[in-house]
């Protein structure tokens, strides 16, 4: 019997220790593992290295863990929406490594595909390339970028089942299936949790083999950074 | 001289039927409002959406459905969702026909700087470095001069580079420029702008070949 279902976020993250390297899915505040972040704040683990496209906002997402000084280092592509982040960065309390968004995604993918590195043209000739191996393929230069190593990947899905199979919704998919493939231990929180057999195998985005623990999240706020609307004619 | 809407309108004339297009934040986003009648373009959002629809009505706002600027959007007929690796995969492998970006500086050799100003809080490059390194057709939409009145069309970029030799065309409030081996080739003048004025505001090598037509926007 597969025993992947855990009761809640606290149980799912209970063995995450100080100094862990954690991947967190999401783009902006879209598709972030809200329940697990709350549990990490509650647990109070420190000196974390977080690999995540963004760093949340001051009072939501990874911003909550920044406020409690739990993050030692962020590895992200864009961190512009967070004043506390800026303060900690400028004061030297927080380390940040900025990497191109496609490189970030593909380095996760490489881990999940069992490949040690990728070659990408992104960053050639820029400060991102400093100290990295470059290679010419058919007259164009590429940078060698390594697959990520992380202790845990925490992702948010729309639907999941007892086997850990995951289905994502709309643009909340983003980095989630890639990080799900890349964790040494992968934790998935889902809005809807099903018995094995209830989800259509044709519709699975992430096969359960990549997922170690799964739980049904609750009280999703799903905050929106910029509500933009049009008026009814 | 054009305003930002005029710049967007002029860039929209570069769109062709069936184009897959990635529009950056700022003026580039406005291009979507001026797609010429009778042609279909499919907008790509690098957070994982092909076929960006208009902003939602207030009662259909969906937190799971945003664009790369983190604004709520909708889908349109034929839309699809995908993960971030595939999103940059379609960019890297040359499937996206046109990318429109803003910039702080463009050099006469096509280098672009648009992600970092030394001494200011660095927010990150997001997808900009991936886009400029891979897109086969990049148009920059920007103001011709910075707030200090200095040219943004330069011999060499002074700010940290985002990508090398990648910009093909620049549209500013003053004109339309192709990047050719010798520098910025002036193609069109904005309404009421003289060639001399453009020369004065352009630090990089400006190529003026014969009579330069005034652009036609409508």
Short mmCIF file of N, CA, C and O in Angstrom, two decimals, chain B residues 61-171:
data_model
loop_
_atom_site.label_atom_id
_atom_site.label_comp_id
_atom_site.label_asym_id
_atom_site.label_seq_id
_atom_site.Cartn_x
_atom_site.Cartn_y
_atom_site.Cartn_z
N UNK B 61 -13.10 37.22 -12.44
CA UNK B 61 -11.69 37.27 -12.02
C UNK B 61 -11.29 35.92 -11.41
O UNK B 61 -12.02 35.37 -10.58
N UNK B 62 -10.15 35.38 -11.85
CA UNK B 62 -9.70 34.06 -11.42
C UNK B 62 -8.25 34.17 -10.97
O UNK B 62 -7.36 34.49 -11.77
N UNK B 63 -7.99 33.91 -9.68
CA UNK B 63 -6.63 34.03 -9.13
C UNK B 63 -5.65 33.09 -9.80
O UNK B 63 -4.43 33.32 -9.79
N UNK B 64 -6.14 32.01 -10.39
CA UNK B 64 -5.26 31.03 -11.04
C UNK B 64 -4.94 31.42 -12.49
O UNK B 64 -4.26 30.67 -13.19
N UNK B 65 -5.47 32.54 -12.94
CA UNK B 65 -5.31 32.89 -14.36
C UNK B 65 -4.76 34.31 -14.49
O UNK B 65 -5.51 35.29 -14.49
N UNK B 66 -3.42 34.37 -14.59
CA UNK B 66 -2.76 35.69 -14.66
C UNK B 66 -1.77 35.71 -15.82
O UNK B 66 -1.42 34.67 -16.36
N UNK B 67 -1.33 36.92 -16.17
CA UNK B 67 -0.29 37.05 -17.19
C UNK B 67 1.07 37.24 -16.51
O UNK B 67 1.17 37.23 -15.28
N UNK B 68 2.11 37.44 -17.33
CA UNK B 68 3.46 37.54 -16.78
C UNK B 68 3.65 38.81 -15.94
O UNK B 68 4.58 38.89 -15.14
N UNK B 69 2.74 39.79 -16.12
CA UNK B 69 2.78 40.99 -15.28
C UNK B 69 1.98 40.81 -14.01
O UNK B 69 1.77 41.76 -13.26
N UNK B 70 1.51 39.58 -13.78
CA UNK B 70 0.73 39.21 -12.58
C UNK B 70 -0.63 39.89 -12.55
O UNK B 70 -1.22 40.10 -11.48
N UNK B 71 -1.13 40.25 -13.72
CA UNK B 71 -2.47 40.82 -13.83
C UNK B 71 -3.45 39.70 -14.18
O UNK B 71 -3.10 38.78 -14.92
N UNK B 72 -4.69 39.83 -13.69
CA UNK B 72 -5.70 38.84 -14.05
C UNK B 72 -6.07 39.00 -15.52
O UNK B 72 -6.21 40.12 -16.02
N UNK B 73 -6.18 37.88 -16.21
CA UNK B 73 -6.54 37.88 -17.63
C UNK B 73 -7.60 36.80 -17.87
O UNK B 73 -8.12 36.20 -16.92
N UNK B 74 -7.90 36.57 -19.14
CA UNK B 74 -8.82 35.48 -19.50
C UNK B 74 -8.14 34.65 -20.60
O UNK B 74 -7.10 35.02 -21.12
N UNK B 75 -8.77 33.54 -20.93
CA UNK B 75 -8.33 32.76 -22.09
C UNK B 75 -9.17 33.20 -23.29
O UNK B 75 -10.09 34.00 -23.17
N UNK B 76 -8.83 32.66 -24.44
CA UNK B 76 -9.58 32.96 -25.63
C UNK B 76 -9.74 31.64 -26.40
O UNK B 76 -9.20 30.62 -25.98
N UNK B 77 -10.51 31.64 -27.47
CA UNK B 77 -10.68 30.39 -28.21
C UNK B 77 -9.32 29.87 -28.67
O UNK B 77 -8.56 30.59 -29.29
N UNK B 78 -9.03 28.61 -28.34
CA UNK B 78 -7.76 28.02 -28.76
C UNK B 78 -6.62 28.18 -27.77
O UNK B 78 -5.49 27.82 -28.07
N UNK B 79 -6.91 28.70 -26.58
CA UNK B 79 -5.84 28.89 -25.58
C UNK B 79 -5.31 27.56 -25.06
O UNK B 79 -6.01 26.53 -25.11
N UNK B 80 -4.10 27.58 -24.54
CA UNK B 80 -3.55 26.42 -23.85
C UNK B 80 -2.69 26.88 -22.67
O UNK B 80 -2.16 27.98 -22.68
N UNK B 81 -2.56 25.98 -21.70
CA UNK B 81 -1.70 26.22 -20.53
C UNK B 81 -0.55 25.23 -20.55
O UNK B 81 -0.69 24.11 -21.06
N UNK B 82 0.57 25.63 -19.96
CA UNK B 82 1.74 24.75 -19.92
C UNK B 82 2.64 25.21 -18.78
O UNK B 82 2.42 26.28 -18.21
N UNK B 83 3.66 24.38 -18.49
CA UNK B 83 4.56 24.75 -17.39
C UNK B 83 5.64 25.71 -17.88
O UNK B 83 5.77 25.98 -19.08
N UNK B 84 6.44 26.22 -16.94
CA UNK B 84 7.42 27.26 -17.25
C UNK B 84 8.58 26.75 -18.11
O UNK B 84 9.17 27.53 -18.85
N UNK B 85 8.93 25.49 -18.01
CA UNK B 85 10.02 24.96 -18.84
C UNK B 85 9.57 24.89 -20.30
O UNK B 85 10.29 25.28 -21.21
N UNK B 86 8.34 24.41 -20.51
CA UNK B 86 7.82 24.36 -21.88
C UNK B 86 7.64 25.78 -22.44
O UNK B 86 7.89 26.03 -23.62
N UNK B 87 7.25 26.70 -21.57
CA UNK B 87 7.06 28.07 -22.00
C UNK B 87 8.34 28.64 -22.59
O UNK B 87 8.34 29.24 -23.67
N UNK B 88 9.45 28.44 -21.89
CA UNK B 88 10.72 28.94 -22.41
C UNK B 88 11.26 28.01 -23.49
O UNK B 88 12.06 28.43 -24.32
N UNK B 89 10.79 26.78 -23.49
CA UNK B 89 11.14 25.87 -24.58
C UNK B 89 10.61 26.37 -25.91
O UNK B 89 11.31 26.35 -26.92
N UNK B 90 9.39 26.86 -25.91
CA UNK B 90 8.81 27.34 -27.18
C UNK B 90 9.48 28.66 -27.62
O UNK B 90 9.58 28.94 -28.80
N UNK B 91 9.97 29.40 -26.64
CA UNK B 91 10.71 30.63 -26.97
C UNK B 91 12.11 30.26 -27.50
O UNK B 91 12.51 30.70 -28.57
N UNK B 92 12.79 29.40 -26.77
CA UNK B 92 14.16 29.02 -27.12
C UNK B 92 14.24 28.32 -28.47
O UNK B 92 15.20 28.49 -29.21
N UNK B 93 13.24 27.52 -28.77
CA UNK B 93 13.29 26.75 -30.02
C UNK B 93 12.73 27.53 -31.20
O UNK B 93 12.51 26.97 -32.27
N UNK B 94 12.48 28.82 -31.00
CA UNK B 94 12.16 29.68 -32.14
C UNK B 94 10.73 29.63 -32.62
O UNK B 94 10.43 30.04 -33.73
N UNK B 95 9.82 29.17 -31.78
CA UNK B 95 8.40 29.11 -32.20
C UNK B 95 7.71 30.45 -32.09
O UNK B 95 6.68 30.66 -32.74
N UNK B 96 8.22 31.30 -31.22
CA UNK B 96 7.57 32.61 -31.04
C UNK B 96 8.09 33.55 -32.14
O UNK B 96 9.29 33.72 -32.30
N UNK B 97 7.18 34.11 -32.92
CA UNK B 97 7.58 34.87 -34.11
C UNK B 97 8.09 36.27 -33.79
O UNK B 97 8.92 36.80 -34.50
N UNK B 98 7.55 36.87 -32.75
CA UNK B 98 7.91 38.25 -32.45
C UNK B 98 7.88 38.49 -30.94
O UNK B 98 6.94 38.06 -30.26
N UNK B 99 8.91 39.17 -30.45
CA UNK B 99 8.96 39.56 -29.05
C UNK B 99 9.09 41.08 -29.00
O UNK B 99 9.93 41.65 -29.69
N UNK B 100 8.26 41.72 -28.21
CA UNK B 100 8.33 43.17 -28.05
C UNK B 100 8.68 43.46 -26.59
O UNK B 100 7.99 42.99 -25.69
N UNK B 101 9.77 44.20 -26.39
CA UNK B 101 10.23 44.47 -25.03
C UNK B 101 10.51 45.94 -24.83
O UNK B 101 10.81 46.65 -25.79
N UNK B 102 10.50 46.36 -23.60
CA UNK B 102 11.00 47.69 -23.26
C UNK B 102 12.50 47.59 -23.01
O UNK B 102 13.05 46.50 -22.92
N UNK B 103 13.18 48.74 -22.94
CA UNK B 103 14.62 48.71 -22.67
C UNK B 103 15.05 50.01 -22.02
O UNK B 103 14.41 51.05 -22.17
N UNK B 104 16.15 49.94 -21.29
CA UNK B 104 16.78 51.15 -20.75
C UNK B 104 17.77 51.69 -21.77
O UNK B 104 17.92 52.89 -21.92
N UNK B 105 18.47 50.77 -22.46
CA UNK B 105 19.45 51.16 -23.48
C UNK B 105 19.48 50.10 -24.58
O UNK B 105 19.33 48.91 -24.32
N UNK B 106 19.71 50.57 -25.81
CA UNK B 106 20.00 49.67 -26.92
C UNK B 106 21.25 50.21 -27.61
O UNK B 106 21.40 51.42 -27.79
N UNK B 107 22.15 49.31 -27.97
CA UNK B 107 23.38 49.72 -28.66
C UNK B 107 23.25 49.47 -30.16
O UNK B 107 22.42 48.67 -30.60
N UNK B 108 24.11 50.16 -30.91
CA UNK B 108 24.02 50.08 -32.37
C UNK B 108 24.33 48.68 -32.92
O UNK B 108 24.03 48.37 -34.05
N UNK B 109 24.93 47.84 -32.06
CA UNK B 109 25.18 46.45 -32.48
C UNK B 109 24.07 45.50 -32.04
O UNK B 109 24.18 44.28 -32.16
N UNK B 110 22.98 46.05 -31.51
CA UNK B 110 21.84 45.22 -31.11
C UNK B 110 21.88 44.74 -29.67
O UNK B 110 20.98 44.03 -29.23
N UNK B 111 22.91 45.11 -28.92
CA UNK B 111 22.92 44.75 -27.48
C UNK B 111 21.78 45.48 -26.77
O UNK B 111 21.43 46.60 -27.15
N UNK B 112 21.27 44.85 -25.75
CA UNK B 112 20.18 45.47 -24.98
C UNK B 112 20.49 45.41 -23.49
O UNK B 112 21.05 44.43 -23.00
N UNK B 113 20.14 46.49 -22.78
CA UNK B 113 20.24 46.52 -21.31
C UNK B 113 18.86 46.91 -20.79
O UNK B 113 18.35 47.97 -21.14
N UNK B 114 18.27 46.06 -20.01
CA UNK B 114 16.94 46.40 -19.50
C UNK B 114 16.63 45.75 -18.15
O UNK B 114 15.47 45.60 -17.80
N UNK B 115 17.66 45.38 -17.38
CA UNK B 115 17.28 44.66 -16.14
C UNK B 115 17.88 45.22 -14.87
O UNK B 115 17.40 44.92 -13.79
N UNK B 116 18.89 46.06 -14.96
CA UNK B 116 19.59 46.40 -13.73
C UNK B 116 20.23 47.78 -13.85
O UNK B 116 20.85 48.08 -14.86
N UNK B 117 20.06 48.58 -12.81
CA UNK B 117 20.75 49.86 -12.74
C UNK B 117 21.65 49.81 -11.52
O UNK B 117 21.16 49.67 -10.39
N UNK B 118 22.98 49.90 -11.72
CA UNK B 118 23.88 49.83 -10.55
C UNK B 118 23.49 50.87 -9.50
O UNK B 118 23.16 52.00 -9.83
N UNK B 119 23.52 50.46 -8.25
CA UNK B 119 23.19 51.37 -7.17
C UNK B 119 21.72 51.38 -6.80
O UNK B 119 21.33 51.91 -5.78
N UNK B 120 20.90 50.78 -7.67
CA UNK B 120 19.47 50.69 -7.34
C UNK B 120 19.13 49.25 -6.99
O UNK B 120 19.82 48.33 -7.40
N UNK B 121 18.05 49.07 -6.24
CA UNK B 121 17.58 47.73 -5.89
C UNK B 121 17.42 46.91 -7.17
O UNK B 121 16.74 47.33 -8.10
N UNK B 122 18.07 45.76 -7.19
CA UNK B 122 17.96 44.88 -8.35
C UNK B 122 16.77 43.94 -8.15
O UNK B 122 16.72 43.20 -7.18
N UNK B 123 15.82 44.02 -9.05
CA UNK B 123 14.64 43.18 -8.91
C UNK B 123 14.80 41.83 -9.60
O UNK B 123 14.13 40.87 -9.25
N UNK B 124 15.67 41.79 -10.58
CA UNK B 124 15.88 40.53 -11.28
C UNK B 124 15.54 40.64 -12.74
O UNK B 124 14.87 41.57 -13.16
N UNK B 125 16.00 39.66 -13.49
CA UNK B 125 15.80 39.70 -14.94
C UNK B 125 14.52 39.01 -15.36
O UNK B 125 14.09 39.16 -16.50
N UNK B 126 13.88 38.27 -14.44
CA UNK B 126 12.70 37.52 -14.86
C UNK B 126 13.02 36.72 -16.11
O UNK B 126 14.07 36.07 -16.18
N UNK B 127 12.15 36.80 -17.11
CA UNK B 127 12.38 36.05 -18.34
C UNK B 127 13.12 36.82 -19.42
O UNK B 127 13.30 36.31 -20.53
N UNK B 128 13.57 38.04 -19.10
CA UNK B 128 14.12 38.90 -20.15
C UNK B 128 15.36 38.31 -20.82
O UNK B 128 15.50 38.37 -22.05
N UNK B 129 16.25 37.72 -20.04
CA UNK B 129 17.48 37.17 -20.64
C UNK B 129 17.19 35.98 -21.53
O UNK B 129 17.82 35.79 -22.56
N UNK B 130 16.22 35.17 -21.13
CA UNK B 130 15.83 34.02 -21.96
C UNK B 130 15.22 34.51 -23.27
O UNK B 130 15.53 34.00 -24.34
N UNK B 131 14.36 35.51 -23.16
CA UNK B 131 13.68 36.04 -24.35
C UNK B 131 14.67 36.64 -25.33
O UNK B 131 14.64 36.33 -26.52
N UNK B 132 15.57 37.49 -24.85
CA UNK B 132 16.45 38.18 -25.79
C UNK B 132 17.49 37.23 -26.38
O UNK B 132 17.97 37.43 -27.49
N UNK B 133 17.83 36.18 -25.64
CA UNK B 133 18.84 35.25 -26.15
C UNK B 133 18.27 34.31 -27.20
O UNK B 133 19.01 33.66 -27.94
N UNK B 134 16.96 34.21 -27.26
CA UNK B 134 16.35 33.16 -28.07
C UNK B 134 15.41 33.65 -29.15
O UNK B 134 15.28 33.01 -30.19
N UNK B 135 14.71 34.74 -28.91
CA UNK B 135 13.69 35.16 -29.87
C UNK B 135 14.38 35.53 -31.18
O UNK B 135 15.45 36.11 -31.20
N UNK B 136 13.74 35.17 -32.28
CA UNK B 136 14.39 35.44 -33.57
C UNK B 136 14.10 36.84 -34.05
O UNK B 136 14.79 37.38 -34.91
N UNK B 137 13.07 37.46 -33.53
CA UNK B 137 12.67 38.78 -33.99
C UNK B 137 12.30 39.63 -32.78
O UNK B 137 11.26 39.42 -32.18
N UNK B 138 13.18 40.55 -32.41
CA UNK B 138 12.94 41.35 -31.21
C UNK B 138 12.80 42.82 -31.58
O UNK B 138 13.68 43.41 -32.21
N UNK B 139 11.67 43.40 -31.21
CA UNK B 139 11.46 44.83 -31.39
C UNK B 139 11.47 45.48 -30.01
O UNK B 139 10.80 45.00 -29.09
N UNK B 140 12.24 46.54 -29.88
CA UNK B 140 12.25 47.28 -28.62
C UNK B 140 11.33 48.49 -28.73
O UNK B 140 11.39 49.24 -29.71
N UNK B 141 10.47 48.64 -27.75
CA UNK B 141 9.59 49.80 -27.65
C UNK B 141 10.07 50.62 -26.47
O UNK B 141 10.08 50.13 -25.34
N UNK B 142 10.52 51.84 -26.73
CA UNK B 142 11.01 52.65 -25.60
C UNK B 142 11.03 54.14 -25.94
O UNK B 142 10.87 54.52 -27.10
N UNK B 143 11.23 54.94 -24.90
CA UNK B 143 11.46 56.36 -25.11
C UNK B 143 12.85 56.54 -25.70
O UNK B 143 13.77 55.78 -25.39
N UNK B 144 13.02 57.56 -26.53
CA UNK B 144 14.29 57.76 -27.22
C UNK B 144 15.39 58.24 -26.27
O UNK B 144 16.56 57.92 -26.44
N UNK B 145 14.99 59.05 -25.28
CA UNK B 145 15.95 59.58 -24.32
C UNK B 145 15.49 59.25 -22.90
O UNK B 145 14.31 58.98 -22.67
N UNK B 146 16.43 59.23 -21.95
CA UNK B 146 16.06 58.96 -20.56
C UNK B 146 15.59 60.25 -19.87
O UNK B 146 15.54 61.31 -20.50
N UNK B 147 15.31 60.13 -18.59
CA UNK B 147 14.74 61.28 -17.87
C UNK B 147 15.72 62.45 -17.82
O UNK B 147 15.32 63.61 -17.73
N UNK B 148 17.02 62.15 -17.91
CA UNK B 148 18.04 63.20 -17.91
C UNK B 148 18.23 63.79 -19.31
O UNK B 148 19.09 64.65 -19.51
N UNK B 149 17.46 63.31 -20.27
CA UNK B 149 17.56 63.83 -21.62
C UNK B 149 18.65 63.17 -22.46
O UNK B 149 18.95 63.62 -23.57
N UNK B 150 19.26 62.11 -21.93
CA UNK B 150 20.34 61.44 -22.66
C UNK B 150 19.80 60.34 -23.57
O UNK B 150 18.85 59.64 -23.22
N UNK B 151 20.46 60.19 -24.72
CA UNK B 151 20.03 59.19 -25.70
C UNK B 151 20.06 57.79 -25.11
O UNK B 151 20.98 57.44 -24.35
N UNK B 152 19.07 56.99 -25.46
CA UNK B 152 19.06 55.57 -25.07
C UNK B 152 19.47 54.68 -26.25
O UNK B 152 19.55 53.48 -26.11
N UNK B 153 19.70 55.32 -27.40
CA UNK B 153 20.21 54.60 -28.57
C UNK B 153 21.70 54.90 -28.65
O UNK B 153 22.09 55.99 -29.07
N UNK B 154 22.51 53.97 -28.21
CA UNK B 154 23.92 54.25 -27.90
C UNK B 154 24.88 53.50 -28.81
O UNK B 154 24.51 52.57 -29.52
N UNK B 155 26.15 53.93 -28.75
CA UNK B 155 27.21 53.17 -29.42
C UNK B 155 27.40 51.85 -28.68
O UNK B 155 27.46 50.79 -29.28
N UNK B 156 27.52 51.94 -27.37
CA UNK B 156 27.65 50.75 -26.52
C UNK B 156 26.77 50.94 -25.29
O UNK B 156 26.70 52.05 -24.77
N UNK B 157 26.17 49.88 -24.80
CA UNK B 157 25.37 49.99 -23.58
C UNK B 157 26.29 50.31 -22.40
O UNK B 157 27.40 49.78 -22.31
N UNK B 158 25.83 51.17 -21.51
CA UNK B 158 26.61 51.48 -20.32
C UNK B 158 26.10 50.69 -19.12
O UNK B 158 26.83 50.45 -18.17
N UNK B 159 24.84 50.27 -19.16
CA UNK B 159 24.25 49.50 -18.06
C UNK B 159 24.54 48.01 -18.27
O UNK B 159 24.89 47.59 -19.37
N UNK B 160 24.37 47.22 -17.20
CA UNK B 160 24.60 45.77 -17.34
C UNK B 160 23.72 45.17 -18.46
O UNK B 160 22.53 45.45 -18.56
N UNK B 161 24.38 44.36 -19.28
CA UNK B 161 23.76 43.80 -20.49
C UNK B 161 22.71 42.74 -20.13
O UNK B 161 22.88 41.96 -19.20
N UNK B 162 21.64 42.72 -20.91
CA UNK B 162 20.66 41.63 -20.81
C UNK B 162 20.92 40.59 -21.90
O UNK B 162 20.73 39.39 -21.68
N UNK B 163 21.32 41.06 -23.07
CA UNK B 163 21.63 40.12 -24.15
C UNK B 163 22.45 40.82 -25.22
O UNK B 163 22.40 42.04 -25.37
N UNK B 164 23.20 40.03 -25.96
CA UNK B 164 24.13 40.56 -26.96
C UNK B 164 23.54 40.48 -28.37
O UNK B 164 23.01 39.44 -28.76
N UNK B 165 23.66 41.57 -29.11
CA UNK B 165 23.37 41.55 -30.55
C UNK B 165 22.03 40.96 -30.92
O UNK B 165 21.92 40.26 -31.93
N UNK B 166 20.99 41.24 -30.14
CA UNK B 166 19.74 40.53 -30.37
C UNK B 166 18.61 41.42 -30.89
O UNK B 166 17.66 40.91 -31.49
N UNK B 167 18.70 42.74 -30.72
CA UNK B 167 17.59 43.61 -31.12
C UNK B 167 17.63 43.81 -32.64
O UNK B 167 18.68 44.04 -33.23
N UNK B 168 16.45 43.70 -33.27
CA UNK B 168 16.36 43.86 -34.72
C UNK B 168 15.80 45.22 -35.11
O UNK B 168 16.10 45.74 -36.18
N UNK B 169 14.93 45.75 -34.26
CA UNK B 169 14.24 46.99 -34.60
C UNK B 169 13.92 47.75 -33.32
O UNK B 169 13.68 47.14 -32.28
N UNK B 170 13.95 49.09 -33.42
CA UNK B 170 13.61 49.93 -32.27
C UNK B 170 12.54 50.92 -32.72
O UNK B 170 12.67 51.54 -33.78
N UNK B 171 11.49 51.06 -31.92
CA UNK B 171 10.47 52.08 -32.18
C UNK B 171 10.42 53.01 -30.97
O UNK B 171 10.23 52.56 -29.84
#
